[in-house]
Structure formats: structure tokens, C-alpha cells
mmCIF file with all atom_site columns, C-alpha atoms in Angstrom:
data_model
loop_
_atom_site.group_PDB
_atom_site.id
_atom_site.type_symbol
_atom_site.label_atom_id
_atom_site.label_alt_id
_atom_site.label_comp_id
_atom_site.label_asym_id
_atom_site.label_entity_id
_atom_site.label_seq_id
_atom_site.pdbx_PDB_ins_code
_atom_site.Cartn_x
_atom_site.Cartn_y
_atom_site.Cartn_z
_atom_site.occupancy
_atom_site.B_iso_or_equiv
_atom_site.pdbx_formal_charge
_atom_site.auth_seq_id
_atom_site.auth_comp_id
_atom_site.auth_asym_id
_atom_site.auth_atom_id
_atom_site.pdbx_PDB_model_num
ATOM 1   C CA . MET A 1 1   ? 17.498 -14.536 4.136   1.00 47.00 ? 3   MET A CA 1
ATOM 2   C CA . VAL A 1 2   ? 20.132 -14.331 2.095   1.00 48.00 ? 4   VAL A CA 1
ATOM 3   C CA . THR A 1 3   ? 18.923 -14.430 -1.312  1.00 64.00 ? 5   THR A CA 1
ATOM 4   C CA . THR A 1 4   ? 22.048 -16.207 -3.900  1.00 75.00 ? 6   THR A CA 1
ATOM 5   C CA . THR A 1 5   ? 22.660 -14.608 -7.696  1.00 80.00 ? 7   THR A CA 1
ATOM 6   C CA . THR A 1 6   ? 22.615 -16.511 -10.611 1.00 89.00 ? 8   THR A CA 1
ATOM 7   C CA . ALA A 1 7   ? 24.987 -16.472 -13.073 1.00 91.00 ? 9   ALA A CA 1
ATOM 8   C CA . LEU A 1 8   ? 22.235 -15.526 -15.830 1.00 90.00 ? 10  LEU A CA 1
ATOM 9   C CA . GLU A 1 9   ? 20.640 -12.541 -13.384 1.00 92.00 ? 11  GLU A CA 1
ATOM 10  C CA . SER A 1 10  ? 24.111 -11.209 -13.555 1.00 93.00 ? 12  SER A CA 1
ATOM 11  C CA . GLU A 1 11  ? 24.666 -11.223 -16.727 1.00 94.00 ? 13  GLU A CA 1
ATOM 12  C CA . LEU A 1 12  ? 21.005 -9.253  -16.531 1.00 94.00 ? 14  LEU A CA 1
ATOM 13  C CA . LEU A 1 13  ? 22.187 -7.059  -14.087 1.00 95.00 ? 15  LEU A CA 1
ATOM 14  C CA . GLU A 1 14  ? 25.311 -6.129  -15.898 1.00 96.00 ? 16  GLU A CA 1
ATOM 15  C CA . ILE A 1 15  ? 22.950 -5.107  -18.787 1.00 96.00 ? 17  ILE A CA 1
ATOM 16  C CA . ALA A 1 16  ? 20.136 -3.473  -16.777 1.00 96.00 ? 18  ALA A CA 1
ATOM 17  C CA . GLY A 1 17  ? 22.717 -1.144  -15.290 1.00 96.00 ? 19  GLY A CA 1
ATOM 18  C CA . SER A 1 18  ? 24.700 -0.327  -18.032 1.00 97.00 ? 20  SER A CA 1
ATOM 19  C CA . VAL A 1 19  ? 21.332 2.068   -19.004 1.00 97.00 ? 21  VAL A CA 1
ATOM 20  C CA . PRO A 1 20  ? 21.658 5.772   -18.663 1.00 97.00 ? 22  PRO A CA 1
ATOM 21  C CA . ASP A 1 21  ? 19.923 7.529   -16.225 1.00 96.00 ? 23  ASP A CA 1
ATOM 22  C CA . PRO A 1 22  ? 17.070 9.422   -18.890 1.00 93.00 ? 24  PRO A CA 1
ATOM 23  C CA . GLU A 1 23  ? 17.756 12.940  -16.326 1.00 90.00 ? 25  GLU A CA 1
ATOM 24  C CA . LEU A 1 24  ? 21.658 12.229  -16.069 1.00 90.00 ? 26  LEU A CA 1
ATOM 25  C CA . PRO A 1 25  ? 22.694 10.067  -18.892 1.00 92.00 ? 27  PRO A CA 1
ATOM 26  C CA . VAL A 1 26  ? 26.494 10.668  -17.975 1.00 94.00 ? 28  VAL A CA 1
ATOM 27  C CA . LEU A 1 27  ? 25.649 7.855   -15.338 1.00 96.00 ? 29  LEU A CA 1
ATOM 28  C CA . THR A 1 28  ? 24.296 4.361   -15.529 1.00 97.00 ? 30  THR A CA 1
ATOM 29  C CA . LEU A 1 29  ? 21.517 3.109   -13.433 1.00 97.00 ? 31  LEU A CA 1
ATOM 30  C CA . ARG A 1 30  ? 24.495 0.508   -11.966 1.00 97.00 ? 32  ARG A CA 1
ATOM 31  C CA . GLU A 1 31  ? 26.419 3.913   -10.873 1.00 97.00 ? 33  GLU A CA 1
ATOM 32  C CA . LEU A 1 32  ? 22.984 5.666   -9.623  1.00 96.00 ? 34  LEU A CA 1
ATOM 33  C CA . GLY A 1 33  ? 22.472 3.161   -7.572  1.00 96.00 ? 35  GLY A CA 1
ATOM 34  C CA . VAL A 1 34  ? 18.791 2.967   -8.426  1.00 96.00 ? 36  VAL A CA 1
ATOM 35  C CA . LEU A 1 35  ? 18.854 -0.711  -9.798  1.00 97.00 ? 37  LEU A CA 1
ATOM 36  C CA . ARG A 1 36  ? 18.350 -3.558  -7.359  1.00 96.00 ? 38  ARG A CA 1
ATOM 37  C CA . ALA A 1 37  ? 17.781 -6.974  -8.278  1.00 95.00 ? 39  ALA A CA 1
ATOM 38  C CA . VAL A 1 38  ? 17.241 -8.881  -11.895 1.00 95.00 ? 40  VAL A CA 1
ATOM 39  C CA . HIS A 1 39  ? 15.320 -11.906 -11.111 1.00 95.00 ? 41  HIS A CA 1
ATOM 40  C CA . VAL A 1 40  ? 14.945 -15.142 -13.288 1.00 93.00 ? 42  VAL A CA 1
ATOM 41  C CA . ARG A 1 41  ? 11.479 -16.057 -13.001 1.00 90.00 ? 43  ARG A CA 1
ATOM 42  C CA . GLY A 1 42  ? 11.250 -18.951 -16.218 1.00 84.00 ? 44  GLY A CA 1
ATOM 43  C CA . ALA A 1 43  ? 13.352 -19.384 -19.314 1.00 83.00 ? 45  ALA A CA 1
ATOM 44  C CA . ASP A 1 44  ? 12.164 -16.440 -20.798 1.00 89.00 ? 46  ASP A CA 1
ATOM 45  C CA . ALA A 1 45  ? 10.577 -14.244 -17.777 1.00 93.00 ? 47  ALA A CA 1
ATOM 46  C CA . VAL A 1 46  ? 12.509 -11.606 -15.217 1.00 96.00 ? 48  VAL A CA 1
ATOM 47  C CA . GLU A 1 47  ? 11.877 -8.838  -12.447 1.00 96.00 ? 49  GLU A CA 1
ATOM 48  C CA . VAL A 1 48  ? 13.314 -6.062  -12.082 1.00 97.00 ? 50  VAL A CA 1
ATOM 49  C CA . GLU A 1 49  ? 13.634 -4.324  -8.973  1.00 97.00 ? 51  GLU A CA 1
ATOM 50  C CA . LEU A 1 50  ? 14.084 -0.781  -9.867  1.00 96.00 ? 52  LEU A CA 1
ATOM 51  C CA . THR A 1 51  ? 13.954 1.337   -6.688  1.00 95.00 ? 53  THR A CA 1
ATOM 52  C CA . PRO A 1 52  ? 13.375 5.386   -7.582  1.00 93.00 ? 54  PRO A CA 1
ATOM 53  C CA . THR A 1 53  ? 15.941 8.216   -6.276  1.00 90.00 ? 55  THR A CA 1
ATOM 54  C CA . TYR A 1 54  ? 12.561 10.354  -4.280  1.00 85.00 ? 56  TYR A CA 1
ATOM 55  C CA . THR A 1 55  ? 9.193  8.712   -4.398  1.00 80.00 ? 57  THR A CA 1
ATOM 56  C CA . GLY A 1 56  ? 7.118  10.452  -7.430  1.00 80.00 ? 58  GLY A CA 1
ATOM 57  C CA . CYS A 1 57  ? 10.740 10.609  -9.468  1.00 84.00 ? 59  CYS A CA 1
ATOM 58  C CA . PRO A 1 58  ? 9.487  11.490  -13.527 1.00 85.00 ? 60  PRO A CA 1
ATOM 59  C CA . ALA A 1 59  ? 11.580 9.285   -14.917 1.00 90.00 ? 61  ALA A CA 1
ATOM 60  C CA . ILE A 1 60  ? 11.219 5.985   -12.531 1.00 92.00 ? 62  ILE A CA 1
ATOM 61  C CA . GLU A 1 61  ? 8.744  5.172   -15.773 1.00 94.00 ? 63  GLU A CA 1
ATOM 62  C CA . ALA A 1 62  ? 11.261 6.220   -18.792 1.00 95.00 ? 64  ALA A CA 1
ATOM 63  C CA . MET A 1 63  ? 13.842 4.343   -16.535 1.00 96.00 ? 65  MET A CA 1
ATOM 64  C CA . SER A 1 64  ? 11.340 1.378   -16.284 1.00 96.00 ? 66  SER A CA 1
ATOM 65  C CA . LEU A 1 65  ? 11.380 1.268   -20.480 1.00 97.00 ? 67  LEU A CA 1
ATOM 66  C CA . ASP A 1 66  ? 14.435 1.735   -21.150 1.00 97.00 ? 68  ASP A CA 1
ATOM 67  C CA . ILE A 1 67  ? 15.274 -1.573  -18.650 1.00 97.00 ? 69  ILE A CA 1
ATOM 68  C CA . GLU A 1 68  ? 12.618 -3.391  -20.755 1.00 97.00 ? 70  GLU A CA 1
ATOM 69  C CA . ARG A 1 69  ? 13.904 -2.542  -23.839 1.00 97.00 ? 71  ARG A CA 1
ATOM 70  C CA . MET A 1 70  ? 17.691 -3.293  -23.092 1.00 96.00 ? 72  MET A CA 1
ATOM 71  C CA . LEU A 1 71  ? 16.391 -6.619  -21.571 1.00 96.00 ? 73  LEU A CA 1
ATOM 72  C CA . HIS A 1 72  ? 14.619 -7.575  -24.880 1.00 96.00 ? 74  HIS A CA 1
ATOM 73  C CA . ALA A 1 73  ? 17.040 -6.726  -27.173 1.00 96.00 ? 75  ALA A CA 1
ATOM 74  C CA . HIS A 1 74  ? 18.870 -9.406  -26.074 1.00 93.00 ? 76  HIS A CA 1
ATOM 75  C CA . GLY A 1 75  ? 16.469 -12.143 -26.148 1.00 93.00 ? 77  GLY A CA 1
ATOM 76  C CA . ILE A 1 76  ? 14.647 -11.804 -23.123 1.00 94.00 ? 78  ILE A CA 1
ATOM 77  C CA . ARG A 1 77  ? 10.749 -11.490 -24.360 1.00 95.00 ? 79  ARG A CA 1
ATOM 78  C CA . ASP A 1 78  ? 8.349  -10.984 -20.542 1.00 96.00 ? 80  ASP A CA 1
ATOM 79  C CA . VAL A 1 79  ? 10.573 -8.722  -18.661 1.00 96.00 ? 81  VAL A CA 1
ATOM 80  C CA . THR A 1 80  ? 8.631  -7.200  -15.679 1.00 96.00 ? 82  THR A CA 1
ATOM 81  C CA . VAL A 1 81  ? 10.249 -3.812  -14.306 1.00 97.00 ? 83  VAL A CA 1
ATOM 82  C CA . ARG A 1 82  ? 8.653  -3.862  -10.467 1.00 96.00 ? 84  ARG A CA 1
ATOM 83  C CA . THR A 1 83  ? 9.076  -0.255  -8.100  1.00 94.00 ? 85  THR A CA 1
ATOM 84  C CA . VAL A 1 84  ? 10.986 -0.545  -4.974  1.00 94.00 ? 86  VAL A CA 1
ATOM 85  C CA . LEU A 1 85  ? 11.304 1.629   -1.991  1.00 92.00 ? 87  LEU A CA 1
ATOM 86  C CA . LEU A 1 86  ? 12.314 -0.917  0.841   1.00 91.00 ? 88  LEU A CA 1
ATOM 87  C CA . PRO A 1 87  ? 15.271 0.338   1.414   1.00 91.00 ? 89  PRO A CA 1
ATOM 88  C CA . ALA A 1 88  ? 15.178 3.723   0.380   1.00 91.00 ? 90  ALA A CA 1
ATOM 89  C CA . TRP A 1 89  ? 17.417 4.968   -2.456  1.00 92.00 ? 91  TRP A CA 1
ATOM 90  C CA . SER A 1 90  ? 20.426 7.730   -1.098  1.00 91.00 ? 92  SER A CA 1
ATOM 91  C CA . THR A 1 91  ? 23.626 9.420   -2.485  1.00 92.00 ? 93  THR A CA 1
ATOM 92  C CA . ASP A 1 92  ? 25.345 6.489   -0.683  1.00 92.00 ? 94  ASP A CA 1
ATOM 93  C CA . ASP A 1 93  ? 24.620 4.962   -3.065  1.00 94.00 ? 95  ASP A CA 1
ATOM 94  C CA . ILE A 1 94  ? 25.753 6.079   -6.309  1.00 95.00 ? 96  ILE A CA 1
ATOM 95  C CA . THR A 1 95  ? 29.076 4.584   -6.693  1.00 96.00 ? 97  THR A CA 1
ATOM 96  C CA . ALA A 1 96  ? 32.314 6.317   -6.935  1.00 95.00 ? 98  ALA A CA 1
ATOM 97  C CA . GLU A 1 97  ? 32.097 5.486   -10.556 1.00 97.00 ? 99  GLU A CA 1
ATOM 98  C CA . GLY A 1 98  ? 29.360 7.212   -10.596 1.00 97.00 ? 100 GLY A CA 1
ATOM 99  C CA . ARG A 1 99  ? 30.588 9.695   -8.235  1.00 96.00 ? 101 ARG A CA 1
ATOM 100 C CA . ARG A 1 100 ? 33.861 10.691  -10.818 1.00 96.00 ? 102 ARG A CA 1
ATOM 101 C CA . LYS A 1 101 ? 31.744 11.616  -13.459 1.00 96.00 ? 103 LYS A CA 1
ATOM 102 C CA . LEU A 1 102 ? 29.240 13.961  -12.368 1.00 95.00 ? 104 LEU A CA 1
ATOM 103 C CA . ARG A 1 103 ? 32.126 15.710  -11.321 1.00 94.00 ? 105 ARG A CA 1
ATOM 104 C CA . GLU A 1 104 ? 33.292 15.560  -14.884 1.00 94.00 ? 106 GLU A CA 1
ATOM 105 C CA . PHE A 1 105 ? 29.788 16.364  -16.355 1.00 94.00 ? 107 PHE A CA 1
ATOM 106 C CA . GLY A 1 106 ? 30.184 19.334  -14.314 1.00 93.00 ? 108 GLY A CA 1
ATOM 107 C CA . ILE A 1 107 ? 27.961 18.225  -11.310 1.00 93.00 ? 109 ILE A CA 1
ATOM 108 C CA . ALA A 1 108 ? 28.877 18.552  -7.490  1.00 92.00 ? 110 ALA A CA 1
ATOM 109 C CA . PRO A 1 109 ? 28.672 15.031  -6.631  1.00 92.00 ? 111 PRO A CA 1
ATOM 110 C CA . PRO A 1 110 ? 26.738 14.661  -3.507  1.00 89.00 ? 112 PRO A CA 1
ATOM 111 C CA . ARG A 1 111 ? 28.792 14.981  -0.186  1.00 84.00 ? 113 ARG A CA 1
ATOM 112 C CA . VAL A 1 112 ? 30.104 11.651  1.016   1.00 81.00 ? 114 VAL A CA 1
ATOM 113 C CA . ARG A 1 113 ? 28.509 10.786  4.711   1.00 73.00 ? 115 ARG A CA 1
ATOM 114 C CA . GLU A 1 114 ? 30.647 8.955   7.158   1.00 69.00 ? 116 GLU A CA 1
ATOM 115 C CA . ALA A 1 115 ? 27.721 7.284   8.838   1.00 63.00 ? 117 ALA A CA 1
ATOM 116 C CA . SER A 1 116 ? 24.140 6.233   7.099   1.00 58.00 ? 118 SER A CA 1
ATOM 117 C CA . GLY A 1 117 ? 21.323 7.652   9.227   1.00 59.00 ? 119 GLY A CA 1
ATOM 118 C CA . PRO A 1 118 ? 19.404 10.514  8.787   1.00 62.00 ? 120 PRO A CA 1
ATOM 119 C CA . VAL A 1 119 ? 20.669 13.981  6.852   1.00 57.00 ? 121 VAL A CA 1
ATOM 120 C CA . SER A 1 120 ? 20.456 17.233  8.883   1.00 62.00 ? 122 SER A CA 1
ATOM 121 C CA . VAL A 1 121 ? 18.069 20.228  6.624   1.00 59.00 ? 123 VAL A CA 1
ATOM 122 C CA . SER A 1 122 ? 18.473 23.074  8.594   1.00 59.00 ? 124 SER A CA 1
ATOM 123 C CA . LEU A 1 123 ? 17.013 26.008  6.548   1.00 59.00 ? 125 LEU A CA 1
ATOM 124 C CA . GLY A 1 124 ? 19.673 29.347  7.336   1.00 56.00 ? 126 GLY A CA 1
ATOM 125 C CA . PRO A 1 125 ? 22.777 31.384  5.673   1.00 54.00 ? 127 PRO A CA 1
ATOM 126 C CA . THR A 1 126 ? 23.536 30.274  1.753   1.00 52.00 ? 128 THR A CA 1
ATOM 127 C CA . ARG A 1 127 ? 26.543 28.954  3.100   1.00 52.00 ? 129 ARG A CA 1
ATOM 128 C CA . THR A 1 128 ? 27.185 25.505  4.478   1.00 56.00 ? 130 THR A CA 1
ATOM 129 C CA . LEU A 1 129 ? 29.267 24.296  7.189   1.00 62.00 ? 131 LEU A CA 1
ATOM 130 C CA . GLU A 1 130 ? 30.089 21.003  4.949   1.00 78.00 ? 132 GLU A CA 1
ATOM 131 C CA . PRO A 1 131 ? 32.278 22.263  1.706   1.00 86.00 ? 133 PRO A CA 1
ATOM 132 C CA . VAL A 1 132 ? 30.577 21.850  -1.385  1.00 92.00 ? 134 VAL A CA 1
ATOM 133 C CA . HIS A 1 133 ? 33.581 21.558  -3.810  1.00 92.00 ? 135 HIS A CA 1
ATOM 134 C CA . CYS A 1 134 ? 33.128 23.688  -6.809  1.00 94.00 ? 136 CYS A CA 1
ATOM 135 C CA . PRO A 1 135 ? 33.723 20.532  -10.497 1.00 94.00 ? 137 PRO A CA 1
ATOM 136 C CA . HIS A 1 136 ? 35.480 23.351  -12.063 1.00 93.00 ? 138 HIS A CA 1
ATOM 137 C CA . CYS A 1 137 ? 38.312 24.433  -10.244 1.00 94.00 ? 139 CYS A CA 1
ATOM 138 C CA . GLY A 1 138 ? 37.859 22.747  -7.209  1.00 93.00 ? 140 GLY A CA 1
ATOM 139 C CA . SER A 1 139 ? 37.122 25.550  -4.676  1.00 95.00 ? 141 SER A CA 1
ATOM 140 C CA . THR A 1 140 ? 35.152 24.542  -1.256  1.00 93.00 ? 142 THR A CA 1
ATOM 141 C CA . ASP A 1 141 ? 34.215 28.303  -1.031  1.00 94.00 ? 143 ASP A CA 1
ATOM 142 C CA . THR A 1 142 ? 30.795 28.054  -2.400  1.00 94.00 ? 144 THR A CA 1
ATOM 143 C CA . GLU A 1 143 ? 27.188 29.367  -1.306  1.00 92.00 ? 145 GLU A CA 1
ATOM 144 C CA . LEU A 1 144 ? 23.935 28.364  -2.615  1.00 92.00 ? 146 LEU A CA 1
ATOM 145 C CA . LEU A 1 145 ? 21.584 29.637  -4.777  1.00 93.00 ? 147 LEU A CA 1
ATOM 146 C CA . SER A 1 146 ? 18.966 28.449  -4.858  1.00 92.00 ? 148 SER A CA 1
ATOM 147 C CA . ARG A 1 147 ? 17.655 24.980  -3.063  1.00 89.00 ? 149 ARG A CA 1
ATOM 148 C CA . PHE A 1 148 ? 16.360 23.762  -7.143  1.00 85.00 ? 150 PHE A CA 1
ATOM 149 C CA . SER A 1 149 ? 18.332 23.220  -9.958  1.00 84.00 ? 151 SER A CA 1
ATOM 150 C CA . SER A 1 150 ? 17.231 21.882  -12.793 1.00 81.00 ? 152 SER A CA 1
ATOM 151 C CA . THR A 1 151 ? 15.813 18.650  -11.139 1.00 81.00 ? 153 THR A CA 1
ATOM 152 C CA . ALA A 1 152 ? 14.864 18.657  -7.061  1.00 79.00 ? 154 ALA A CA 1
ATOM 153 C CA . CYS A 1 153 ? 17.414 16.296  -6.779  1.00 83.00 ? 155 CYS A CA 1
ATOM 154 C CA . LYS A 1 154 ? 19.886 18.859  -7.053  1.00 88.00 ? 156 LYS A CA 1
ATOM 155 C CA . ALA A 1 155 ? 20.361 22.519  -5.537  1.00 90.00 ? 157 ALA A CA 1
ATOM 156 C CA . LEU A 1 156 ? 22.377 25.470  -8.128  1.00 92.00 ? 158 LEU A CA 1
ATOM 157 C CA . ARG A 1 157 ? 24.964 26.798  -6.190  1.00 94.00 ? 159 ARG A CA 1
ATOM 158 C CA . ARG A 1 158 ? 28.260 29.080  -7.253  1.00 94.00 ? 160 ARG A CA 1
ATOM 159 C CA . CYS A 1 159 ? 31.583 28.999  -6.877  1.00 94.00 ? 161 CYS A CA 1
ATOM 160 C CA . LEU A 1 160 ? 32.879 32.676  -5.257  1.00 95.00 ? 162 LEU A CA 1
ATOM 161 C CA . SER A 1 161 ? 36.594 31.700  -6.556  1.00 95.00 ? 163 SER A CA 1
ATOM 162 C CA . CYS A 1 162 ? 35.863 31.276  -10.565 1.00 94.00 ? 164 CYS A CA 1
ATOM 163 C CA . ARG A 1 163 ? 32.681 32.671  -10.058 1.00 95.00 ? 165 ARG A CA 1
ATOM 164 C CA . GLU A 1 164 ? 31.428 29.572  -11.853 1.00 94.00 ? 166 GLU A CA 1
ATOM 165 C CA . PRO A 1 165 ? 27.059 28.274  -10.622 1.00 94.00 ? 167 PRO A CA 1
ATOM 166 C CA . PHE A 1 166 ? 26.960 24.714  -11.005 1.00 93.00 ? 168 PHE A CA 1
ATOM 167 C CA . ASP A 1 167 ? 25.157 22.016  -9.663  1.00 92.00 ? 169 ASP A CA 1
ATOM 168 C CA . HIS A 1 168 ? 25.239 20.348  -6.800  1.00 93.00 ? 170 HIS A CA 1
ATOM 169 C CA . PHE A 1 169 ? 23.364 16.938  -6.824  1.00 88.00 ? 171 PHE A CA 1
ATOM 170 C CA . LYS A 1 170 ? 21.567 16.791  -2.949  1.00 86.00 ? 172 LYS A CA 1
ATOM 171 C CA . GLU A 1 171 ? 22.625 14.414  -0.468  1.00 82.00 ? 173 GLU A CA 1
ATOM 172 C CA . LEU A 1 172 ? 19.496 12.593  0.709   1.00 70.00 ? 174 LEU A CA 1
#
């Protein structure tokens, strides 16, 4: 089924997409790729589709409230934010601009995968076969310090060149 987006829906999608992520305020929800769609449901009502980065993500409630506030401020009386789990969010959904902002903020963005599909997970040495670039100096000589960091979406790594620790947004 092909759906068309109206000019108003596109405008409201831009407005809702400009909401900052509550855990990574350097990114907007559009750049993070969690905002899926905005549907006009009447003269003064919209439904927003939002996909969490993972099931049970505690930030989804804050995202929903922020979207509601933003759209109310732009004259929309009735805003419903619906959590959509399919298709599941993936780090592939982060925009190029979002990846650039993460890097500038000191967080190594997730690696870009060539083909979509399952991500292999291995429990082994702290060095990875695929390089993770240090957001401070650009070196790929990095090691894993902890599989979890300030949020479940990130791992804590250290650059062996400049010795700086940094978060790495894990690939999902």
C-alpha cells in the first residue's frame, strides 16, 4: 500500500522532527531516525508514529510529551503519539547529519553497515575487527572498556593513541 504525504503532514513532520532527543540533545528525533510519520486525522488532530531505539526505552515517554508540546505550540489541538515497533529502529536510521553531530559531540557514531540484516555479536577480546574511530583524534586504535556506558545504546571505549575515553553508539 502506497501512502501519500500532504504538505501539512510534511510541515508537521519537520516540526516534530526538530524535537531534541532527551538522552542525546545534540540530535533531533529526525536525525536519530525514530520519528516515522505524522498523519492528519481531522481539522485539528494528528497522529504521530514514533519508534523507540529499543523496546522498553525509557526516553519514549519524554519524546512523546515533547512532540505533543511542540505540535500544540503550533496550533494542533489533538495530538496522539503512537509507538510503532515495526519496522524496528536500527542505527542505520541515523542520518548523516546525526552521525556528524555525534562525532562532534565526542561520541563515536555507529558504523555504517553495507547491507541491512542481522548484526553479529561476539563475546571476546576488547578490540573489534571493524574499526571504531576515535571522535577526538580519528585513530582506529581503540579498545572496549565497557559494553554499556551512560545509556544502554552506547559502549564505553578508549583511544590508545590519544588515551581519551569516549562513548560509541552501538550498532543495532
